Amino acid sequence: MSAFSKMVLRMAVVLCVLPSALAGCKASGKESPAAAGQPPFMSAVASTPPQTDDAPPPKKTGGFDGKRAFAHVAKQVGFGPRPSGSEAIAKLQDYVQSELSNYGCKVEADDFHADTPIGRLPMKNIVAKIPGEKPA
């Protein structure tokens, strides 16, 4: 297995396992009063979203568009908590697959079920193949 394949596999595992792991986290009960009315994992420091008006233009960042990246993150967070098997994770998966397809990537989905501490849950690996300059 090539180094690139191993990296892609690791990323897929993290993207599948991370939502389940975070869903199992419990609050410590020591939250500050300012964080009491906020969603989990939010702090008083993060209560105001950063402004993207200061983002440098893509021509100054090697093509990276900070405003567009922020919009994608905001859209993903907008789905709400996304534990495995939830309607929100299904919406996020559809969004990711759609966006990748729109960018010209060949998208494959690997649906499966995995045993977790809270039972057997549906999971999905999303693999995007970015077209290269030469045929494979």
PDB file of C-alpha atoms in Angstrom:
ATOM      1  CA  MET A   1       0.000   0.000   0.000  1.00  0.00           C
ATOM      2  CA  SER A   2       1.435   3.372  -1.001  1.00  0.00           C
ATOM      3  CA  ALA A   3       2.026   6.194   1.455  1.00  0.00           C
ATOM      4  CA  PHE A   4      -0.737   8.223  -0.217  1.00  0.00           C
ATOM      5  CA  SER A   5      -3.203   5.320   0.117  1.00  0.00           C
ATOM      6  CA  LYS A   6      -2.330   4.967   3.786  1.00  0.00           C
ATOM      7  CA  MET A   7      -2.884   8.698   4.320  1.00  0.00           C
ATOM      8  CA  VAL A   8      -6.287   8.565   2.584  1.00  0.00           C
ATOM      9  CA  LEU A   9      -7.267   5.531   4.656  1.00  0.00           C
ATOM     10  CA  ARG A  10      -6.261   7.297   7.892  1.00  0.00           C
ATOM     11  CA  MET A  11      -8.277  10.370   6.927  1.00  0.00           C
ATOM     12  CA  ALA A  12     -11.317   8.217   6.137  1.00  0.00           C
ATOM     13  CA  VAL A  13     -11.074   6.471   9.509  1.00  0.00           C
ATOM     14  CA  VAL A  14     -10.795   9.795  11.340  1.00  0.00           C
ATOM     15  CA  LEU A  15     -13.785  11.241   9.485  1.00  0.00           C
ATOM     16  CA  CYS A  16     -15.874   8.170  10.318  1.00  0.00           C
ATOM     17  CA  VAL A  17     -14.807   7.711  13.929  1.00  0.00           C
ATOM     18  CA  LEU A  18     -14.528  11.331  15.056  1.00  0.00           C
ATOM     19  CA  PRO A  19     -18.287  12.119  15.005  1.00  0.00           C
ATOM     20  CA  SER A  20     -19.012   8.982  17.053  1.00  0.00           C
ATOM     21  CA  ALA A  21     -16.252   9.770  19.513  1.00  0.00           C
ATOM     22  CA  LEU A  22     -17.432  13.334  19.977  1.00  0.00           C
ATOM     23  CA  ALA A  23     -21.030  12.194  20.440  1.00  0.00           C
ATOM     24  CA  GLY A  24     -19.889  10.147  23.431  1.00  0.00           C
ATOM     25  CA  CYS A  25     -18.145  13.061  25.159  1.00  0.00           C
ATOM     26  CA  LYS A  26     -19.774  14.323  28.311  1.00  0.00           C
ATOM     27  CA  ALA A  27     -19.603  17.818  29.787  1.00  0.00           C
ATOM     28  CA  SER A  28     -17.542  18.142  32.962  1.00  0.00           C
ATOM     29  CA  GLY A  29     -20.098  20.291  34.749  1.00  0.00           C
ATOM     30  CA  LYS A  30     -17.479  23.038  35.196  1.00  0.00           C
ATOM     31  CA  GLU A  31     -18.569  25.249  32.316  1.00  0.00           C
ATOM     32  CA  SER A  32     -18.504  28.988  32.782  1.00  0.00           C
ATOM     33  CA  PRO A  33     -21.829  30.840  33.077  1.00  0.00           C
ATOM     34  CA  ALA A  34     -21.145  32.458  29.675  1.00  0.00           C
ATOM     35  CA  ALA A  35     -20.938  29.032  28.027  1.00  0.00           C
ATOM     36  CA  ALA A  36     -24.054  27.657  29.733  1.00  0.00           C
ATOM     37  CA  GLY A  37     -26.464  28.679  26.967  1.00  0.00           C
ATOM     38  CA  GLN A  38     -24.169  27.684  24.109  1.00  0.00           C
ATOM     39  CA  PRO A  39     -24.041  24.427  22.189  1.00  0.00           C
ATOM     40  CA  PRO A  40     -21.539  21.777  23.339  1.00  0.00           C
ATOM     41  CA  PHE A  41     -17.881  22.387  22.447  1.00  0.00           C
ATOM     42  CA  MET A  42     -18.416  26.163  22.184  1.00  0.00           C
ATOM     43  CA  SER A  43     -16.671  28.536  24.507  1.00  0.00           C
ATOM     44  CA  ALA A  44     -17.210  32.163  25.369  1.00  0.00           C
ATOM     45  CA  VAL A  45     -14.136  32.938  23.267  1.00  0.00           C
ATOM     46  CA  ALA A  46     -15.781  31.415  20.185  1.00  0.00           C
ATOM     47  CA  SER A  47     -19.183  33.012  20.703  1.00  0.00           C
ATOM     48  CA  THR A  48     -18.721  35.512  17.871  1.00  0.00           C
ATOM     49  CA  PRO A  49     -17.876  33.971  14.507  1.00  0.00           C
ATOM     50  CA  PRO A  50     -14.751  35.364  12.899  1.00  0.00           C
ATOM     51  CA  GLN A  51     -15.157  37.848  10.078  1.00  0.00           C
ATOM     52  CA  THR A  52     -14.059  36.668   6.642  1.00  0.00           C
ATOM     53  CA  ASP A  53     -13.813  40.200   5.246  1.00  0.00           C
ATOM     54  CA  ASP A  54     -10.093  40.241   6.171  1.00  0.00           C
ATOM     55  CA  ALA A  55      -9.342  37.056   4.210  1.00  0.00           C
ATOM     56  CA  PRO A  56      -6.623  37.634   1.632  1.00  0.00           C
ATOM     57  CA  PRO A  57      -7.666  37.103  -1.979  1.00  0.00           C
ATOM     58  CA  PRO A  58      -6.931  33.686  -3.542  1.00  0.00           C
ATOM     59  CA  LYS A  59      -4.262  35.187  -5.802  1.00  0.00           C
ATOM     60  CA  LYS A  60      -2.230  36.028  -2.670  1.00  0.00           C
ATOM     61  CA  THR A  61      -2.644  32.592  -1.056  1.00  0.00           C
ATOM     62  CA  GLY A  62      -1.683  30.274  -3.886  1.00  0.00           C
ATOM     63  CA  GLY A  63      -5.315  29.823  -4.887  1.00  0.00           C
ATOM     64  CA  PHE A  64      -6.823  29.170  -1.447  1.00  0.00           C
ATOM     65  CA  ASP A  65     -10.097  31.060  -1.011  1.00  0.00           C
ATOM     66  CA  GLY A  66     -10.624  31.666   2.701  1.00  0.00           C
ATOM     67  CA  LYS A  67     -14.107  33.118   2.234  1.00  0.00           C
ATOM     68  CA  ARG A  68     -15.275  30.077   0.286  1.00  0.00           C
ATOM     69  CA  ALA A  69     -13.662  27.700   2.817  1.00  0.00           C
ATOM     70  CA  PHE A  70     -15.390  29.538   5.676  1.00  0.00           C
ATOM     71  CA  ALA A  71     -18.727  29.296   3.828  1.00  0.00           C
ATOM     72  CA  HIS A  72     -18.271  25.506   3.490  1.00  0.00           C
ATOM     73  CA  VAL A  73     -17.488  25.149   7.189  1.00  0.00           C
ATOM     74  CA  ALA A  74     -20.469  27.328   8.147  1.00  0.00           C
ATOM     75  CA  LYS A  75     -22.732  25.161   5.964  1.00  0.00           C
ATOM     76  CA  GLN A  76     -21.434  21.968   7.581  1.00  0.00           C
ATOM     77  CA  VAL A  77     -21.818  23.316  11.118  1.00  0.00           C
ATOM     78  CA  GLY A  78     -25.309  24.484  10.178  1.00  0.00           C
ATOM     79  CA  PHE A  79     -26.460  20.878   9.948  1.00  0.00           C
ATOM     80  CA  GLY A  80     -26.099  20.709  13.724  1.00  0.00           C
ATOM     81  CA  PRO A  81     -24.716  17.761  15.685  1.00  0.00           C
ATOM     82  CA  ARG A  82     -23.920  14.927  13.297  1.00  0.00           C
ATOM     83  CA  PRO A  83     -23.608  11.637  15.173  1.00  0.00           C
ATOM     84  CA  SER A  84     -23.484   8.469  13.087  1.00  0.00           C
ATOM     85  CA  GLY A  85     -26.893   7.367  11.873  1.00  0.00           C
ATOM     86  CA  SER A  86     -28.496  10.799  12.308  1.00  0.00           C
ATOM     87  CA  GLU A  87     -30.436  12.726   9.689  1.00  0.00           C
ATOM     88  CA  ALA A  88     -27.901  15.554  10.024  1.00  0.00           C
ATOM     89  CA  ILE A  89     -24.949  13.319   9.109  1.00  0.00           C
ATOM     90  CA  ALA A  90     -26.874  12.026   6.082  1.00  0.00           C
ATOM     91  CA  LYS A  91     -27.456  15.631   4.957  1.00  0.00           C
ATOM     92  CA  LEU A  92     -23.771  16.452   5.465  1.00  0.00           C
ATOM     93  CA  GLN A  93     -22.688  13.376   3.514  1.00  0.00           C
ATOM     94  CA  ASP A  94     -24.987  14.346   0.627  1.00  0.00           C
ATOM     95  CA  TYR A  95     -23.601  17.900   0.719  1.00  0.00           C
ATOM     96  CA  VAL A  96     -19.969  16.718   0.689  1.00  0.00           C
ATOM     97  CA  GLN A  97     -20.608  14.272  -2.149  1.00  0.00           C
ATOM     98  CA  SER A  98     -22.466  16.915  -4.168  1.00  0.00           C
ATOM     99  CA  GLU A  99     -19.756  19.548  -3.678  1.00  0.00           C
ATOM    100  CA  LEU A 100     -16.964  17.150  -4.604  1.00  0.00           C
ATOM    101  CA  SER A 101     -18.855  16.059  -7.729  1.00  0.00           C
ATOM    102  CA  ASN A 102     -19.459  19.694  -8.684  1.00  0.00           C
ATOM    103  CA  TYR A 103     -15.700  20.283  -8.485  1.00  0.00           C
ATOM    104  CA  GLY A 104     -15.153  17.498 -11.026  1.00  0.00           C
ATOM    105  CA  CYS A 105     -14.049  14.748  -8.654  1.00  0.00           C
ATOM    106  CA  LYS A 106     -15.129  11.164  -9.116  1.00  0.00           C
ATOM    107  CA  VAL A 107     -16.890  10.344  -5.847  1.00  0.00           C
ATOM    108  CA  GLU A 108     -17.361   6.890  -4.386  1.00  0.00           C
ATOM    109  CA  ALA A 109     -19.207   6.039  -1.178  1.00  0.00           C
ATOM    110  CA  ASP A 110     -18.528   2.999   0.967  1.00  0.00           C
ATOM    111  CA  ASP A 111     -21.528   2.393   3.231  1.00  0.00           C
ATOM    112  CA  PHE A 112     -21.055  -0.023   6.118  1.00  0.00           C
ATOM    113  CA  HIS A 113     -22.073  -0.644   9.720  1.00  0.00           C
ATOM    114  CA  ALA A 114     -19.680  -0.604  12.671  1.00  0.00           C
ATOM    115  CA  ASP A 115     -19.924  -1.724  16.256  1.00  0.00           C
ATOM    116  CA  THR A 116     -19.636   1.244  18.628  1.00  0.00           C
ATOM    117  CA  PRO A 117     -20.011   1.643  22.391  1.00  0.00           C
ATOM    118  CA  ILE A 118     -23.662   2.595  21.794  1.00  0.00           C
ATOM    119  CA  GLY A 119     -24.423  -0.228  19.351  1.00  0.00           C
ATOM    120  CA  ARG A 120     -24.093  -1.000  15.649  1.00  0.00           C
ATOM    121  CA  LEU A 121     -24.324   2.205  13.609  1.00  0.00           C
ATOM    122  CA  PRO A 122     -24.300   3.033   9.904  1.00  0.00           C
ATOM    123  CA  MET A 123     -21.087   4.640   8.647  1.00  0.00           C
ATOM    124  CA  LYS A 124     -19.885   5.929   5.311  1.00  0.00           C
ATOM    125  CA  ASN A 125     -16.493   6.543   3.781  1.00  0.00           C
ATOM    126  CA  ILE A 126     -16.515   9.147   1.024  1.00  0.00           C
ATOM    127  CA  VAL A 127     -13.628   8.849  -1.410  1.00  0.00           C
ATOM    128  CA  ALA A 128     -12.950  11.607  -3.929  1.00  0.00           C
ATOM    129  CA  LYS A 129     -10.653  10.935  -6.846  1.00  0.00           C
ATOM    130  CA  ILE A 130      -9.190  14.136  -8.211  1.00  0.00           C
ATOM    131  CA  PRO A 131      -8.518  13.967 -11.934  1.00  0.00           C
ATOM    132  CA  GLY A 132      -4.854  14.237 -12.777  1.00  0.00           C
ATOM    133  CA  GLU A 133      -3.100  15.479 -15.862  1.00  0.00           C
ATOM    134  CA  LYS A 134      -2.227  11.985 -17.084  1.00  0.00           C
ATOM    135  CA  PRO A 135      -4.494   8.920 -17.323  1.00  0.00           C
ATOM    136  CA  ALA A 136      -4.040   6.448 -14.492  1.00  0.00           C
TER     137      ALA A 136
END
